[in-house]
CSV table of C-alpha atoms and ligand atoms in Angstrom, one decimal:
chain,number,residue,atom,x,y,z
A,442,MET,CA,105.6,100.8,102.7
A,443,ALA,CA,108.3,102.3,100.3
A,444,PRO,CA,110.9,104.2,102.3
A,445,ALA,CA,110.3,107.8,102.6
A,446,GLU,CA,112.6,109.7,99.8
A,447,PRO,CA,112.4,112.5,98.4
A,448,ALA,CA,110.8,113.0,95.0
A,449,ASN,CA,113.2,113.8,92.3
A,450,GLY,CA,113.7,117.3,91.4
A,451,THR,CA,111.3,117.3,88.4
A,452,THR,CA,108.0,117.4,90.6
A,453,ASP,CA,105.5,119.6,88.9
A,454,GLY,CA,103.6,120.8,91.2
A,455,THR,CA,100.5,118.2,91.1
A,456,THR,CA,102.4,115.9,94.1
A,457,ASP,CA,101.1,116.2,97.7
A,458,GLY,CA,103.0,115.3,100.8
A,459,ALA,CA,100.3,114.1,101.9
A,460,ALA,CA,99.1,111.8,99.1
A,461,ASP,CA,98.6,107.8,99.8
A,462,VAL,CA,99.8,107.2,96.4
A,463,GLU,CA,102.3,109.5,94.4
A,464,LEU,CA,104.0,108.7,91.1
A,465,VAL,CA,106.0,111.2,89.3
A,466,GLY,CA,107.4,110.6,85.9
A,467,VAL,CA,107.3,107.1,86.2
A,468,GLY,CA,108.4,104.4,83.1
A,469,VAL,CA,108.0,100.8,83.5
A,470,ARG,CA,109.4,98.4,80.5
A,471,TYR,CA,109.2,94.8,80.0
A,472,GLY,CA,111.5,92.5,77.9
A,473,SER,CA,115.6,92.3,77.7
A,474,ALA,CA,117.9,95.2,76.9
A,475,LYS,CA,117.8,94.4,73.6
A,476,ALA,CA,114.1,94.2,72.9
A,477,PRO,CA,112.7,96.4,75.4
A,478,VAL,CA,108.7,97.3,75.6
A,479,THR,CA,107.9,100.1,77.0
A,480,ALA,CA,104.9,99.5,79.1
A,481,VAL,CA,104.2,102.9,80.8
A,482,GLU,CA,105.9,106.4,80.0
A,483,ASP,CA,106.1,109.6,82.1
A,484,VAL,CA,103.0,109.0,84.6
A,485,THR,CA,102.6,111.6,87.1
A,486,LEU,CA,99.4,110.5,89.6
A,487,SER,CA,98.6,111.4,92.8
A,488,VAL,CA,95.8,109.7,95.3
A,489,ALA,CA,94.8,111.9,98.6
A,490,PRO,CA,93.7,109.3,101.4
A,491,GLY,CA,90.4,108.1,100.7
A,492,GLU,CA,90.1,109.2,97.0
A,493,PHE,CA,88.3,106.9,94.5
A,494,VAL,CA,90.3,106.7,91.6
A,495,VAL,CA,89.6,104.7,88.7
A,496,LEU,CA,91.8,103.5,85.7
A,497,VAL,CA,90.2,103.1,82.7
A,498,GLY,CA,91.9,102.7,79.1
A,499,PRO,CA,92.2,99.6,76.0
A,500,SER,CA,93.7,96.2,76.9
A,501,GLY,CA,97.5,96.7,77.1
A,502,CYS,CA,97.8,100.6,77.9
A,503,GLY,CA,99.4,99.6,81.4
A,504,LYS,CA,96.4,99.7,83.4
A,505,THR,CA,97.7,96.5,86.0
A,506,THR,CA,101.2,97.8,85.1
A,507,LEU,CA,100.6,100.7,87.3
A,508,LEU,CA,98.6,98.9,89.9
A,509,ARG,CA,101.8,96.5,90.5
A,510,LEU,CA,103.8,99.4,90.5
A,511,VAL,CA,101.9,100.7,93.4
A,512,ALA,CA,101.7,97.1,95.0
A,513,GLY,CA,105.4,97.1,94.8
A,514,PHE,CA,105.7,94.5,92.7
A,515,GLU,CA,107.2,96.2,90.0
A,516,ARG,CA,110.0,98.6,89.8
A,517,PRO,CA,110.3,101.9,88.0
A,518,ALA,CA,112.9,102.0,85.0
A,519,ALA,CA,112.4,105.9,85.5
A,520,GLY,CA,110.8,108.4,88.1
A,521,THR,CA,109.9,107.5,91.6
A,522,VAL,CA,107.1,105.5,93.7
A,523,ARG,CA,105.7,106.6,97.0
A,524,VAL,CA,102.9,104.8,98.8
A,525,ARG,CA,102.5,105.7,102.5
A,526,ARG,CA,100.3,103.3,103.5
A,527,ARG,CA,99.4,99.3,103.8
A,528,VAL,CA,98.4,97.9,100.7
A,529,GLY,CA,95.7,95.2,99.9
A,530,VAL,CA,95.3,93.9,96.3
A,531,VAL,CA,92.4,92.1,94.4
A,532,PHE,CA,94.0,90.9,90.7
A,533,GLN,CA,92.3,90.4,87.7
A,534,GLN,CA,92.8,86.8,88.6
A,535,PRO,CA,91.9,85.7,92.0
A,536,ARG,CA,95.1,83.9,93.8
A,537,LEU,CA,93.6,81.8,96.7
A,538,PHE,CA,95.6,79.1,98.6
A,539,PRO,CA,93.9,75.9,97.0
A,540,TRP,CA,95.1,73.4,100.1
A,541,ARG,CA,92.6,76.2,102.2
A,542,THR,CA,89.1,76.2,102.4
A,543,VAL,CA,87.1,78.9,101.9
A,544,ALA,CA,86.9,80.2,105.4
A,545,GLY,CA,90.3,79.0,106.0
A,546,ASN,CA,91.7,81.1,102.9
A,547,LEU,CA,89.9,84.3,105.0
A,548,VAL,CA,90.6,83.3,108.2
A,549,PHE,CA,94.0,83.3,107.0
A,550,ALA,CA,94.2,87.2,106.1
A,551,LEU,CA,92.2,88.1,109.5
A,552,ALA,CA,95.0,86.3,111.7
A,553,ARG,CA,97.8,88.0,109.7
A,554,HIS,CA,96.1,90.9,110.3
A,555,GLY,CA,96.0,90.7,114.1
A,556,VAL,CA,91.4,89.9,114.3
A,557,PRO,CA,91.5,87.7,117.8
A,558,ARG,CA,91.1,84.0,117.3
A,559,ALA,CA,87.7,84.3,118.6
A,560,ALA,CA,86.4,87.4,116.2
A,561,ARG,CA,87.4,85.3,113.1
A,562,ALA,CA,84.7,82.7,112.6
A,563,ALA,CA,81.9,85.7,113.0
A,564,ARG,CA,84.2,87.9,110.6
A,565,VAL,CA,84.3,85.4,108.3
A,566,GLU,CA,80.7,84.8,108.0
A,567,GLU,CA,79.9,88.5,107.4
A,568,LEU,CA,82.7,89.0,104.5
A,569,LEU,CA,81.2,85.7,102.9
A,570,GLY,CA,77.7,87.5,103.3
A,571,LEU,CA,78.4,90.5,101.6
A,572,VAL,CA,80.4,88.8,98.6
A,573,GLY,CA,76.8,86.8,98.6
A,574,LEU,CA,78.9,83.3,99.5
A,575,SER,CA,77.0,82.8,103.0
A,576,GLY,CA,77.5,79.3,104.3
A,577,MET,CA,80.2,78.2,101.5
A,578,GLY,CA,82.9,78.4,104.2
A,579,ARG,CA,83.4,74.8,104.3
A,580,ARG,CA,84.0,74.2,100.4
A,581,ARG,CA,87.5,74.4,98.9
A,582,THR,CA,88.4,76.7,96.7
A,583,TRP,CA,88.5,74.5,93.5
A,584,GLU,CA,85.1,73.0,93.6
A,585,LEU,CA,84.0,77.1,93.1
A,586,SER,CA,83.3,78.9,89.9
A,587,GLY,CA,85.3,81.0,88.5
A,588,GLY,CA,82.9,84.7,89.6
A,589,GLN,CA,82.8,82.5,93.3
A,590,ARG,CA,86.8,82.5,93.5
A,591,GLN,CA,86.8,85.9,92.4
A,592,ARG,CA,84.4,86.9,95.5
A,593,VAL,CA,86.5,85.0,97.7
A,594,ALA,CA,89.5,87.2,96.9
A,595,ILE,CA,87.4,90.5,97.0
A,596,ALA,CA,86.0,88.9,100.9
A,597,ARG,CA,90.2,88.3,101.6
A,598,ALA,CA,91.3,91.5,100.6
A,599,LEU,CA,88.3,93.6,102.6
A,600,ALA,CA,89.1,90.6,105.4
A,601,ALA,CA,92.8,92.4,106.2
A,602,GLY,CA,91.2,96.0,106.3
A,603,PRO,CA,93.9,98.2,103.7
A,604,PRO,CA,94.2,101.3,104.1
A,605,VAL,CA,94.7,101.3,100.5
A,606,LEU,CA,93.1,98.8,97.9
A,607,LEU,CA,94.0,98.1,94.5
A,608,MET,CA,91.4,96.4,92.0
A,609,ASP,CA,92.3,95.3,88.8
A,610,GLU,CA,89.2,94.3,87.2
A,611,PRO,CA,87.6,93.0,90.0
A,612,PHE,CA,84.0,92.0,89.2
A,613,ALA,CA,84.6,91.0,84.9
A,614,ALA,CA,84.0,87.3,85.8
A,615,LEU,CA,80.4,87.8,87.6
A,616,ASP,CA,77.5,87.9,86.3
A,617,ALA,CA,75.3,91.1,86.3
A,618,PHE,CA,73.3,91.0,89.3
A,619,THR,CA,76.6,89.9,91.4
A,620,ARG,CA,78.3,92.7,89.8
A,621,GLU,CA,76.0,95.1,90.2
A,622,ARG,CA,75.6,94.7,94.3
A,623,LEU,CA,79.4,94.1,94.6
A,624,GLN,CA,79.8,97.4,93.1
A,625,GLU,CA,77.3,99.2,95.6
A,626,GLU,CA,79.1,97.3,98.6
A,627,VAL,CA,82.6,98.4,97.4
A,628,ARG,CA,81.7,102.1,97.1
A,629,THR,CA,80.1,102.4,100.2
A,630,LEU,CA,82.2,100.2,102.4
A,631,ALA,CA,85.4,102.4,100.7
A,632,ASP,CA,83.7,105.8,101.2
A,633,GLY,CA,82.7,104.7,104.7
A,634,THR,CA,86.1,103.4,106.2
A,635,GLY,CA,87.7,106.2,104.3
A,636,THR,CA,89.4,103.6,102.1
A,637,THR,CA,92.0,104.6,99.1
A,638,VAL,CA,91.3,102.6,95.9
A,639,VAL,CA,92.5,102.4,92.7
A,640,PHE,CA,90.2,100.7,90.7
A,641,VAL,CA,90.8,99.3,87.0
A,642,THR,CA,88.0,98.8,85.0
A,643,HIS,CA,86.7,98.5,81.0
A,644,SER,CA,83.0,99.5,81.8
A,645,ALA,CA,82.4,103.6,81.5
A,646,GLU,CA,79.2,102.7,83.7
A,647,GLU,CA,81.9,101.4,86.5
A,648,ALA,CA,83.8,103.5,86.1
A,649,VAL,CA,81.7,106.6,87.1
A,650,LEU,CA,79.5,104.7,89.4
A,651,LEU,CA,82.6,103.7,91.4
A,652,GLY,CA,84.9,106.6,91.0
A,653,SER,CA,85.5,110.2,92.3
A,654,ARG,CA,87.7,110.9,89.6
A,655,VAL,CA,88.3,108.9,86.0
A,656,LEU,CA,92.0,108.7,84.3
A,657,VAL,CA,92.2,107.8,81.3
A,658,MET,CA,95.1,105.8,79.6
A,659,ALA,CA,96.0,105.5,75.8
A,660,ALA,CA,98.7,102.9,75.2
A,661,GLY,CA,101.7,102.9,72.7
A,662,PRO,CA,103.5,103.8,75.1
A,663,GLY,CA,101.1,103.5,77.9
A,664,ARG,CA,100.3,106.9,79.8
A,665,ILE,CA,97.3,108.9,81.0
A,666,ALA,CA,95.5,110.7,78.6
A,667,GLY,CA,93.2,112.7,80.3
A,668,GLU,CA,90.8,112.6,83.5
A,669,VAL,CA,87.3,113.2,84.2
A,670,ALA,CA,86.0,114.7,87.7
A,671,VAL,CA,83.0,112.6,89.0
A,672,PRO,CA,80.8,114.9,91.2
A,673,LEU,CA,78.2,112.4,92.2
A,674,PRO,CA,77.2,112.5,95.8
A,675,ARG,CA,79.3,109.9,98.3
A,676,GLY,CA,79.1,109.5,101.9
A,677,PRO,CA,77.0,108.3,104.4
A,678,GLY,CA,73.1,107.8,103.2
A,679,THR,CA,74.1,108.1,99.3
A,680,ASP,CA,71.6,105.5,97.7
A,681,VAL,CA,74.1,103.9,95.2
A,682,ALA,CA,72.0,102.0,92.9
A,683,ALA,CA,69.7,105.0,92.7
A,684,LEU,CA,72.6,107.1,91.2
A,685,ARG,CA,72.4,104.7,87.9
A,686,GLY,CA,68.8,106.2,87.3
A,687,ALA,CA,70.0,109.5,88.3
A,688,ALA,CA,69.9,112.5,85.6
A,689,PRO,CA,73.9,113.4,85.9
A,690,PHE,CA,75.1,109.5,85.4
A,691,ALA,CA,74.1,108.9,81.9
A,692,ALA,CA,76.1,111.8,81.1
A,693,LEU,CA,78.9,111.4,83.0
A,694,ARG,CA,79.0,107.9,81.3
A,695,ALA,CA,78.8,109.3,77.8
A,696,GLU,CA,81.7,111.4,78.9
A,697,VAL,CA,84.0,108.7,80.0
A,698,ALA,CA,83.0,106.3,77.4
A,699,GLY,CA,84.0,109.0,74.5
A,700,ALA,CA,87.5,109.6,76.4
A,701,ILE,CA,88.3,105.7,76.3
A,702,ARG,CA,87.3,105.8,72.4
A,703,GLU,CA,89.5,108.9,71.8
A,704,ALA,CA,92.5,107.4,74.0
A,705,ALA,CA,92.1,104.0,72.0
A,706,ALA,CA,92.2,106.4,68.9
A,707,LEU,CA,95.4,107.6,70.2
A,708,SER,CA,96.8,104.6,70.7
B,2185,ATP,N1,105.3,90.3,81.8
B,2185,ATP,C1,105.6,91.1,80.6
B,2185,ATP,N2,106.5,91.3,80.1
B,2185,ATP,C2,106.7,91.7,78.7
B,2185,ATP,N3,105.3,92.6,78.4
B,2185,ATP,C3,104.6,92.7,79.4
B,2185,ATP,C4,104.6,92.0,80.8
B,2185,ATP,N4,103.2,92.6,80.9
B,2185,ATP,C5,102.9,93.1,80.8
B,2185,ATP,N5,103.1,93.4,79.4
B,2185,ATP,C6,103.0,94.4,78.3
B,2185,ATP,O1,102.8,95.8,78.8
B,2185,ATP,C7,102.0,96.2,78.6
B,2185,ATP,C8,101.3,96.8,79.6
B,2185,ATP,O2,100.2,96.0,80.3
B,2185,ATP,P1,99.6,95.8,81.2
B,2185,ATP,O3,98.9,94.4,81.1
B,2185,ATP,O4,99.9,96.5,82.3
B,2185,ATP,O5,98.0,96.1,80.4
B,2185,ATP,P2,96.7,96.3,80.8
B,2185,ATP,O6,96.0,97.8,80.5
B,2185,ATP,O7,96.2,96.0,82.0
B,2185,ATP,O8,96.1,95.5,79.6
B,2185,ATP,P3,94.1,94.4,80.0
B,2185,ATP,O9,93.5,95.8,80.1
B,2185,ATP,O10,94.4,93.9,78.6
B,2185,ATP,O11,94.5,94.2,81.5
B,2185,ATP,C9,101.3,95.7,77.2
B,2185,ATP,O12,102.1,95.9,76.1
B,2185,ATP,C10,101.8,94.3,77.5
B,2185,ATP,O13,102.1,93.5,76.5
B,2186,MG,MG1,95.2,94.2,82.8
C-alpha cells in the first residue's frame, strides 16, 4: 500500500524487513496549529505476517488513531508507517451502502476483488451464514438492527479476503452469544487463512481469546505501555470455544485486565 521507503535512522532494532505493518516512532496530532492535540506519541510497533495483535487500553488512548494510520486514513506528524500488503477495515461504526441490499453490499466487495460473477451468490450466502444472517440478503441495511449491520460490515470485510485485517471493536454492539460465536469464527478464519490482524477491544477476555500478542496502551499522550504474550494453542484443530475454560486462560485474562488497570492509572 504505502510506497517502499527506508525507515528513518532511529529504528531501535524491533523493526523487521518482512513485517506486514511497521510503525517507527510515530506521532499523530489532531486539532489546529494553535491548539494541537497529541493523540499518539512515539509508537513503535511491528506486526509479522499471520500475527494476531490486539490493542487494549482506556478510552481516548489512541487505538482507533493507530488503526486509521495503518489503514492510510491518517498521516503521522512524526515517524514512519509502512504497510506491505492490502488492508481491509471493520470500523467501530459500520459503514455500509444504504442504497444497496445486504447482499448488494457483499457483492460489491466480491466484484471489486475479482470474484467471478457466477461464484458471487454462493459466496454471499456462505458469508451471511458465517455471521448468522442467512437468508437476510434481500433486506435493506436500514431495516437491520445495529448489531446486524455490524455483522454485515464484518462479512463485507471478509468478502474482500484482505491479507491484513484491521478491526476496531467489531463485536462491541453484539449480544453475548453472537459475540462469542464471531470471536471463535474470526480467530479460526484468521489462523486458517494466515490473515494478519490488528484488533481493538476493551475486553481482556476477548483480547486473550483472539490475540497471539496483546499491546496495552495508556493515554495522555497515547502510547504503548506494555505487552502480554498469549501462548495459547492456535491453528488447525484448535477448539477455540474450549480455550475459555482452559487453565492458562483465566490467568492470562487477569494479567491483561491488571495491565489495563495499570495503564489507566498512568494516563
Ligand atoms: N478528529 C479528531 N480531532 C481531534 N481530536 C481527535 C480526533 N480523533 C481523535 N481525537 C483525540 O485523539 C485521542 C485518541 O482518540 P482515539 O479515537 O484514537 O481513541 P480510542 O483509544 O480509539 O478511544 P475509544 O476507546 O473511546 O474508541 C483522543 O484524545 C481523542 O479525543
Ligand atoms: Mg476507538
